Amino acid sequence: GENVEQHPSTLSVQEGDSAVIKCTYSDSASNYFPWYKQELGKRPQLIIDIRSNVGEKKDQRIAVTLNKTAKHFSLHITETQPEDSAVYFCAASPLMIKAAGNKLTFGGGTRVLVKP
Amino acid sequence: DGGITQSPKYLFRKEGQNVTLSCEQNLNHDAMYWYRQDPGQGLRLIYYSQIVNDFQKGDIAEGYSVSREKKESFPLTVTSAQKNPTAFYLCASSIENRNTEAFFGQGTRLTVV
């Protein structure tokens, strides 16, 4: 099955600096890569996703890049703000096979702390 | 609040007892999932269901059971066979057969005492 590794496990940045989180995956059939943000005591929520036909996607201060050859993808947060402090999870999902559903495999998470 | 509701928020169980966690959604999603969250290990898939009356084991199904008698409901039973049940449990749902956003419930924190 799929295996997703996420690094670093913790990340401390100064407000205004950039944060980068990297994930690698093992299953070459994976073609959907979402990122979820989980604030303390709250549910995970999707912040951005990318599909394998796209190499990069941006949404305001957040961007995700995908390298299918190397099987890795990254989340970039620019101009970090204190409200960006949270745990971030990457995930991977295979090609949509009827029996598989939207079976997401998650990375171990990165705890991001933005210091004012 | 989000369309997917888990209850209770906190649950305490004595060793050797079964306990059932509730998950209800009004998003008309076909697919529902149960994940377990432990510190430093991300979210691990316990069971998932793509349609009523059908479900599949995830990566860590041992000691758990589920049912899917209604589209809106996907309860999870943590049985006495689960060796280390203390964890945070998250239910999610999504549109079936598409790579789309999974919507999560608020979670249930289960503690075995």
PDB file of C-alpha atoms in Angstrom:
ATOM      1  CA  GLY A   1       0.000   0.000   0.000  1.00  0.00           C
ATOM      2  CA  GLU A   2       0.849   3.678  -0.026  1.00  0.00           C
ATOM      3  CA  ASN A   3       3.359   5.104   2.462  1.00  0.00           C
ATOM      4  CA  VAL A   4       3.662   8.860   3.018  1.00  0.00           C
ATOM      5  CA  GLU A   5       6.601  10.384   4.860  1.00  0.00           C
ATOM      6  CA  GLN A   6       6.419  13.983   6.064  1.00  0.00           C
ATOM      7  CA  HIS A   7       9.254  16.277   7.238  1.00  0.00           C
ATOM      8  CA  PRO A   8       9.949  18.066   9.438  1.00  0.00           C
ATOM      9  CA  SER A   9       7.801  16.970  12.360  1.00  0.00           C
ATOM     10  CA  THR A  10       8.097  20.418  13.951  1.00  0.00           C
ATOM     11  CA  LEU A  11       8.893  23.766  12.373  1.00  0.00           C
ATOM     12  CA  SER A  12       9.404  27.082  14.111  1.00  0.00           C
ATOM     13  CA  VAL A  13       9.549  30.241  12.004  1.00  0.00           C
ATOM     14  CA  GLN A  14       9.606  33.964  12.638  1.00  0.00           C
ATOM     15  CA  GLU A  15       6.517  35.864  11.586  1.00  0.00           C
ATOM     16  CA  GLY A  16       6.929  37.030   8.009  1.00  0.00           C
ATOM     17  CA  ASP A  17       9.337  34.261   7.041  1.00  0.00           C
ATOM     18  CA  SER A  18       8.471  31.330   4.788  1.00  0.00           C
ATOM     19  CA  ALA A  19       7.696  27.770   5.863  1.00  0.00           C
ATOM     20  CA  VAL A  20       8.239  24.668   3.744  1.00  0.00           C
ATOM     21  CA  ILE A  21       6.968  21.170   4.495  1.00  0.00           C
ATOM     22  CA  LYS A  22       7.983  18.207   2.363  1.00  0.00           C
ATOM     23  CA  CYS A  23       6.311  14.865   1.758  1.00  0.00           C
ATOM     24  CA  THR A  24       7.353  11.787  -0.152  1.00  0.00           C
ATOM     25  CA  TYR A  25       5.096   8.950  -1.255  1.00  0.00           C
ATOM     26  CA  SER A  26       5.721   5.420  -2.434  1.00  0.00           C
ATOM     27  CA  ASP A  27       2.839   4.458  -4.737  1.00  0.00           C
ATOM     28  CA  SER A  28       3.324   5.714  -8.291  1.00  0.00           C
ATOM     29  CA  ALA A  29      -0.429   5.246  -8.828  1.00  0.00           C
ATOM     30  CA  SER A  30      -1.197   8.127  -6.442  1.00  0.00           C
ATOM     31  CA  ASN A  31      -2.484  11.133  -8.299  1.00  0.00           C
ATOM     32  CA  TYR A  32      -4.228  13.326  -5.711  1.00  0.00           C
ATOM     33  CA  PHE A  33      -2.301  15.179  -3.015  1.00  0.00           C
ATOM     34  CA  PRO A  34      -4.232  17.310  -0.500  1.00  0.00           C
ATOM     35  CA  TRP A  35      -2.932  19.296   2.438  1.00  0.00           C
ATOM     36  CA  TYR A  36      -4.930  19.664   5.646  1.00  0.00           C
ATOM     37  CA  LYS A  37      -4.515  22.143   8.476  1.00  0.00           C
ATOM     38  CA  GLN A  38      -5.558  21.218  12.003  1.00  0.00           C
ATOM     39  CA  GLU A  39      -5.673  23.983  14.574  1.00  0.00           C
ATOM     40  CA  LEU A  40      -5.491  23.053  18.229  1.00  0.00           C
ATOM     41  CA  GLY A  41      -8.639  21.242  19.320  1.00  0.00           C
ATOM     42  CA  LYS A  42     -10.267  21.514  15.897  1.00  0.00           C
ATOM     43  CA  ARG A  43     -10.956  19.239  12.946  1.00  0.00           C
ATOM     44  CA  PRO A  44      -8.565  18.967   9.980  1.00  0.00           C
ATOM     45  CA  GLN A  45      -9.583  21.195   7.089  1.00  0.00           C
ATOM     46  CA  LEU A  46      -8.427  21.161   3.497  1.00  0.00           C
ATOM     47  CA  ILE A  47      -6.266  24.159   2.606  1.00  0.00           C
ATOM     48  CA  ILE A  48      -5.015  23.217  -0.852  1.00  0.00           C
ATOM     49  CA  ASP A  49      -4.739  20.186  -3.105  1.00  0.00           C
ATOM     50  CA  ILE A  50      -2.990  19.242  -6.312  1.00  0.00           C
ATOM     51  CA  ARG A  51      -3.545  16.587  -8.920  1.00  0.00           C
ATOM     52  CA  SER A  52      -0.858  14.798 -10.884  1.00  0.00           C
ATOM     53  CA  ASN A  53      -1.534  16.635 -14.112  1.00  0.00           C
ATOM     54  CA  VAL A  54      -0.351  19.870 -12.457  1.00  0.00           C
ATOM     55  CA  GLY A  55       3.156  20.716 -11.194  1.00  0.00           C
ATOM     56  CA  GLU A  56       2.328  23.705  -9.027  1.00  0.00           C
ATOM     57  CA  LYS A  57      -0.715  25.386  -7.572  1.00  0.00           C
ATOM     58  CA  LYS A  58      -1.028  28.645  -5.633  1.00  0.00           C
ATOM     59  CA  ASP A  59      -3.695  30.153  -3.432  1.00  0.00           C
ATOM     60  CA  GLN A  60      -2.698  33.507  -1.963  1.00  0.00           C
ATOM     61  CA  ARG A  61       0.145  32.800   0.507  1.00  0.00           C
ATOM     62  CA  ILE A  62       0.004  29.047   0.060  1.00  0.00           C
ATOM     63  CA  ALA A  63       1.521  27.014  -2.751  1.00  0.00           C
ATOM     64  CA  VAL A  64       2.035  23.332  -3.405  1.00  0.00           C
ATOM     65  CA  THR A  65       4.543  21.790  -5.800  1.00  0.00           C
ATOM     66  CA  LEU A  66       4.572  18.233  -7.098  1.00  0.00           C
ATOM     67  CA  ASN A  67       7.389  16.204  -8.604  1.00  0.00           C
ATOM     68  CA  LYS A  68       5.899  12.930  -9.822  1.00  0.00           C
ATOM     69  CA  THR A  69       9.221  11.581 -11.062  1.00  0.00           C
ATOM     70  CA  ALA A  70      10.793  11.909  -7.634  1.00  0.00           C
ATOM     71  CA  LYS A  71       7.502  11.143  -5.842  1.00  0.00           C
ATOM     72  CA  HIS A  72       7.534  14.159  -3.599  1.00  0.00           C
ATOM     73  CA  PHE A  73       5.395  17.210  -3.012  1.00  0.00           C
ATOM     74  CA  SER A  74       5.788  20.255  -0.834  1.00  0.00           C
ATOM     75  CA  LEU A  75       3.738  22.932   0.871  1.00  0.00           C
ATOM     76  CA  HIS A  76       5.053  26.483   0.880  1.00  0.00           C
ATOM     77  CA  ILE A  77       3.637  29.185   3.132  1.00  0.00           C
ATOM     78  CA  THR A  78       4.951  32.697   2.524  1.00  0.00           C
ATOM     79  CA  GLU A  79       4.735  35.726   4.809  1.00  0.00           C
ATOM     80  CA  THR A  80       3.751  33.547   7.738  1.00  0.00           C
ATOM     81  CA  GLN A  81       1.373  34.920  10.351  1.00  0.00           C
ATOM     82  CA  PRO A  82       0.607  33.742  13.905  1.00  0.00           C
ATOM     83  CA  GLU A  83      -2.704  32.268  12.708  1.00  0.00           C
ATOM     84  CA  ASP A  84      -0.709  29.892  10.492  1.00  0.00           C
ATOM     85  CA  SER A  85       0.367  28.073  13.668  1.00  0.00           C
ATOM     86  CA  ALA A  86      -1.185  24.611  13.465  1.00  0.00           C
ATOM     87  CA  VAL A  87      -0.460  21.013  12.532  1.00  0.00           C
ATOM     88  CA  TYR A  88      -0.301  20.406   8.789  1.00  0.00           C
ATOM     89  CA  PHE A  89      -0.881  17.014   7.190  1.00  0.00           C
ATOM     90  CA  CYS A  90      -0.078  15.936   3.669  1.00  0.00           C
ATOM     91  CA  ALA A  91      -1.886  13.018   2.088  1.00  0.00           C
ATOM     92  CA  ALA A  92      -1.894  10.940  -1.075  1.00  0.00           C
ATOM     93  CA  SER A  93      -4.641   9.065  -2.841  1.00  0.00           C
ATOM     94  CA  PRO A  94      -4.431   6.613  -5.735  1.00  0.00           C
ATOM     95  CA  LEU A  95      -6.085   6.681  -9.094  1.00  0.00           C
ATOM     96  CA  MET A  96      -9.819   6.396  -8.668  1.00  0.00           C
ATOM     97  CA  ILE A  97     -10.559   2.710  -8.825  1.00  0.00           C
ATOM     98  CA  LYS A  98     -14.144   1.797  -8.058  1.00  0.00           C
ATOM     99  CA  ALA A  99     -13.272  -0.347  -5.064  1.00  0.00           C
ATOM    100  CA  ALA A 100     -10.733   2.060  -3.595  1.00  0.00           C
ATOM    101  CA  GLY A 101     -12.811   5.113  -2.923  1.00  0.00           C
ATOM    102  CA  ASN A 102     -11.117   8.307  -1.832  1.00  0.00           C
ATOM    103  CA  LYS A 103      -8.632   6.373   0.275  1.00  0.00           C
ATOM    104  CA  LEU A 104      -6.259   8.956   1.657  1.00  0.00           C
ATOM    105  CA  THR A 105      -2.952   7.966   3.255  1.00  0.00           C
ATOM    106  CA  PHE A 106      -1.691  10.709   5.552  1.00  0.00           C
ATOM    107  CA  GLY A 107       1.780  11.784   6.536  1.00  0.00           C
ATOM    108  CA  GLY A 108       2.732  12.050  10.202  1.00  0.00           C
ATOM    109  CA  GLY A 109       2.044  15.784  10.422  1.00  0.00           C
ATOM    110  CA  THR A 110       4.149  18.906  10.943  1.00  0.00           C
ATOM    111  CA  ARG A 111       3.576  21.164  13.904  1.00  0.00           C
ATOM    112  CA  VAL A 112       4.219  24.719  12.734  1.00  0.00           C
ATOM    113  CA  LEU A 113       4.803  27.514  15.231  1.00  0.00           C
ATOM    114  CA  VAL A 114       4.948  31.082  13.970  1.00  0.00           C
ATOM    115  CA  LYS A 115       6.672  33.335  16.476  1.00  0.00           C
ATOM    116  CA  PRO A 116       5.548  36.969  16.555  1.00  0.00           C
TER     117      PRO A 116
ATOM    118  CA  ASP B   1     -21.119  23.225  11.917  1.00  0.00           C
ATOM    119  CA  GLY B   2     -19.545  21.477   8.912  1.00  0.00           C
ATOM    120  CA  GLY B   3     -22.317  18.980   8.143  1.00  0.00           C
ATOM    121  CA  ILE B   4     -20.613  16.035   9.840  1.00  0.00           C
ATOM    122  CA  THR B   5     -21.150  15.447  13.537  1.00  0.00           C
ATOM    123  CA  GLN B   6     -19.383  13.143  15.933  1.00  0.00           C
ATOM    124  CA  SER B   7     -20.543  12.332  19.412  1.00  0.00           C
ATOM    125  CA  PRO B   8     -19.605  12.307  22.156  1.00  0.00           C
ATOM    126  CA  LYS B   9     -16.626  14.666  22.190  1.00  0.00           C
ATOM    127  CA  TYR B  10     -15.045  12.873  25.150  1.00  0.00           C
ATOM    128  CA  LEU B  11     -15.593   9.240  26.094  1.00  0.00           C
ATOM    129  CA  PHE B  12     -14.255   7.176  28.929  1.00  0.00           C
ATOM    130  CA  ARG B  13     -14.319   3.412  28.877  1.00  0.00           C
ATOM    131  CA  LYS B  14     -13.348   0.744  31.313  1.00  0.00           C
ATOM    132  CA  GLU B  15     -11.007  -1.961  30.123  1.00  0.00           C
ATOM    133  CA  GLY B  16     -12.856  -4.911  28.654  1.00  0.00           C
ATOM    134  CA  GLN B  17     -15.886  -2.928  27.541  1.00  0.00           C
ATOM    135  CA  ASN B  18     -17.024  -2.235  24.010  1.00  0.00           C
ATOM    136  CA  VAL B  19     -17.895   1.345  23.125  1.00  0.00           C
ATOM    137  CA  THR B  20     -19.571   2.882  20.074  1.00  0.00           C
ATOM    138  CA  LEU B  21     -18.669   6.241  18.569  1.00  0.00           C
ATOM    139  CA  SER B  22     -21.303   8.039  16.552  1.00  0.00           C
ATOM    140  CA  CYS B  23     -20.799   9.766  13.183  1.00  0.00           C
ATOM    141  CA  GLU B  24     -23.616  11.446  11.260  1.00  0.00           C
ATOM    142  CA  GLN B  25     -23.446  13.557   8.087  1.00  0.00           C
ATOM    143  CA  ASN B  26     -26.037  15.571   6.177  1.00  0.00           C
ATOM    144  CA  LEU B  27     -23.833  16.306   3.162  1.00  0.00           C
ATOM    145  CA  ASN B  28     -25.358  13.523   1.066  1.00  0.00           C
ATOM    146  CA  HIS B  29     -21.906  11.982   0.714  1.00  0.00           C
ATOM    147  CA  ASP B  30     -21.698   8.336  -0.272  1.00  0.00           C
ATOM    148  CA  ALA B  31     -18.267   7.686   1.229  1.00  0.00           C
ATOM    149  CA  MET B  32     -17.448   7.757   4.929  1.00  0.00           C
ATOM    150  CA  TYR B  33     -14.240   7.018   6.815  1.00  0.00           C
ATOM    151  CA  TRP B  34     -12.887   6.466  10.293  1.00  0.00           C
ATOM    152  CA  TYR B  35      -9.375   7.577  11.194  1.00  0.00           C
ATOM    153  CA  ARG B  36      -7.391   7.232  14.364  1.00  0.00           C
ATOM    154  CA  GLN B  37      -5.015  10.045  15.337  1.00  0.00           C
ATOM    155  CA  ASP B  38      -2.086   9.422  17.663  1.00  0.00           C
ATOM    156  CA  PRO B  39       0.662  11.961  18.438  1.00  0.00           C
ATOM    157  CA  GLY B  40       3.371  11.939  15.766  1.00  0.00           C
ATOM    158  CA  GLN B  41       1.648   9.304  13.638  1.00  0.00           C
ATOM    159  CA  GLY B  42      -0.734  11.319  11.536  1.00  0.00           C
ATOM    160  CA  LEU B  43      -4.128   9.879  10.682  1.00  0.00           C
ATOM    161  CA  ARG B  44      -4.453   6.161  10.130  1.00  0.00           C
ATOM    162  CA  LEU B  45      -7.425   4.654   8.341  1.00  0.00           C
ATOM    163  CA  ILE B  46      -9.510   2.190  10.351  1.00  0.00           C
ATOM    164  CA  TYR B  47     -12.501   1.478   8.093  1.00  0.00           C
ATOM    165  CA  TYR B  48     -14.202   3.096   5.142  1.00  0.00           C
ATOM    166  CA  SER B  49     -17.496   2.727   3.370  1.00  0.00           C
ATOM    167  CA  GLN B  50     -18.364   3.776  -0.165  1.00  0.00           C
ATOM    168  CA  ILE B  51     -22.020   2.875  -0.108  1.00  0.00           C
ATOM    169  CA  VAL B  52     -24.761   1.763   2.248  1.00  0.00           C
ATOM    170  CA  ASN B  53     -24.396  -1.814   3.515  1.00  0.00           C
ATOM    171  CA  ASP B  54     -20.802  -2.051   2.337  1.00  0.00           C
ATOM    172  CA  PHE B  55     -17.517  -1.248   4.070  1.00  0.00           C
ATOM    173  CA  GLN B  56     -13.836  -2.123   3.782  1.00  0.00           C
ATOM    174  CA  LYS B  57     -11.014  -2.551   6.257  1.00  0.00           C
ATOM    175  CA  GLY B  58      -8.401   0.146   6.378  1.00  0.00           C
ATOM    176  CA  ASP B  59      -4.831  -0.141   7.591  1.00  0.00           C
ATOM    177  CA  ILE B  60      -5.582  -0.725  11.298  1.00  0.00           C
ATOM    178  CA  ALA B  61      -8.988  -2.450  11.440  1.00  0.00           C
ATOM    179  CA  GLU B  62      -8.148  -5.036  14.111  1.00  0.00           C
ATOM    180  CA  GLY B  63     -10.222  -4.548  17.258  1.00  0.00           C
ATOM    181  CA  TYR B  64     -12.765  -2.309  15.532  1.00  0.00           C
ATOM    182  CA  SER B  65     -16.099  -2.872  13.810  1.00  0.00           C
ATOM    183  CA  VAL B  66     -18.451  -0.669  11.803  1.00  0.00           C
ATOM    184  CA  SER B  67     -21.868  -0.706  10.197  1.00  0.00           C
ATOM    185  CA  ARG B  68     -23.426   1.337   7.397  1.00  0.00           C
ATOM    186  CA  GLU B  69     -27.159   0.777   7.543  1.00  0.00           C
ATOM    187  CA  LYS B  70     -27.989   4.344   6.532  1.00  0.00           C
ATOM    188  CA  LYS B  71     -26.221   6.741   4.176  1.00  0.00           C
ATOM    189  CA  GLU B  72     -26.043   9.396   6.895  1.00  0.00           C
ATOM    190  CA  SER B  73     -24.553   7.224   9.637  1.00  0.00           C
ATOM    191  CA  PHE B  74     -21.302   5.288  10.085  1.00  0.00           C
ATOM    192  CA  PRO B  75     -20.837   4.254  13.739  1.00  0.00           C
ATOM    193  CA  LEU B  76     -17.555   2.793  14.948  1.00  0.00           C
ATOM    194  CA  THR B  77     -17.378   0.215  17.735  1.00  0.00           C
ATOM    195  CA  VAL B  78     -14.130  -0.094  19.634  1.00  0.00           C
ATOM    196  CA  THR B  79     -14.119  -3.609  20.999  1.00  0.00           C
ATOM    197  CA  SER B  80     -12.298  -5.096  23.959  1.00  0.00           C
ATOM    198  CA  ALA B  81      -9.979  -6.764  21.443  1.00  0.00           C
ATOM    199  CA  GLN B  82      -8.378  -3.400  20.604  1.00  0.00           C
ATOM    200  CA  LYS B  83      -5.131  -3.457  22.606  1.00  0.00           C
ATOM    201  CA  ASN B  84      -4.499   0.267  22.791  1.00  0.00           C
ATOM    202  CA  PRO B  85      -7.787   2.092  22.254  1.00  0.00           C
ATOM    203  CA  THR B  86      -6.935   5.406  23.903  1.00  0.00           C
ATOM    204  CA  ALA B  87      -6.753   7.871  20.993  1.00  0.00           C
ATOM    205  CA  PHE B  88      -8.475  10.648  19.103  1.00  0.00           C
ATOM    206  CA  TYR B  89     -10.942   9.313  16.527  1.00  0.00           C
ATOM    207  CA  LEU B  90     -11.952  11.282  13.462  1.00  0.00           C
ATOM    208  CA  CYS B  91     -14.810  10.530  11.104  1.00  0.00           C
ATOM    209  CA  ALA B  92     -14.849  11.956   7.571  1.00  0.00           C
ATOM    210  CA  SER B  93     -16.980  11.873   4.465  1.00  0.00           C
ATOM    211  CA  SER B  94     -16.483  12.663   0.786  1.00  0.00           C
ATOM    212  CA  ILE B  95     -18.126  12.335  -2.596  1.00  0.00           C
ATOM    213  CA  GLU B  96     -17.608   8.752  -3.674  1.00  0.00           C
ATOM    214  CA  ASN B  97     -15.465   7.841  -6.627  1.00  0.00           C
ATOM    215  CA  ARG B  98     -13.770  11.195  -6.915  1.00  0.00           C
ATOM    216  CA  ASN B  99     -10.557  12.635  -5.563  1.00  0.00           C
ATOM    217  CA  THR B 100     -12.186  15.432  -3.640  1.00  0.00           C
ATOM    218  CA  GLU B 101     -12.087  17.070  -0.260  1.00  0.00           C
ATOM    219  CA  ALA B 102     -12.738  14.923   2.779  1.00  0.00           C
ATOM    220  CA  PHE B 103     -14.836  16.715   5.420  1.00  0.00           C
ATOM    221  CA  PHE B 104     -13.986  15.828   8.989  1.00  0.00           C
ATOM    222  CA  GLY B 105     -16.037  15.738  12.151  1.00  0.00           C
ATOM    223  CA  GLN B 106     -14.838  17.369  15.367  1.00  0.00           C
ATOM    224  CA  GLY B 107     -13.491  14.095  16.677  1.00  0.00           C
ATOM    225  CA  THR B 108     -14.013  11.920  19.751  1.00  0.00           C
ATOM    226  CA  ARG B 109     -11.305  11.532  22.334  1.00  0.00           C
ATOM    227  CA  LEU B 110     -11.532   8.057  23.829  1.00  0.00           C
ATOM    228  CA  THR B 111      -9.764   7.276  27.079  1.00  0.00           C
ATOM    229  CA  VAL B 112      -9.603   3.842  28.617  1.00  0.00           C
ATOM    230  CA  VAL B 113      -9.561   3.966  32.401  1.00  0.00           C
TER     231      VAL B 113
END
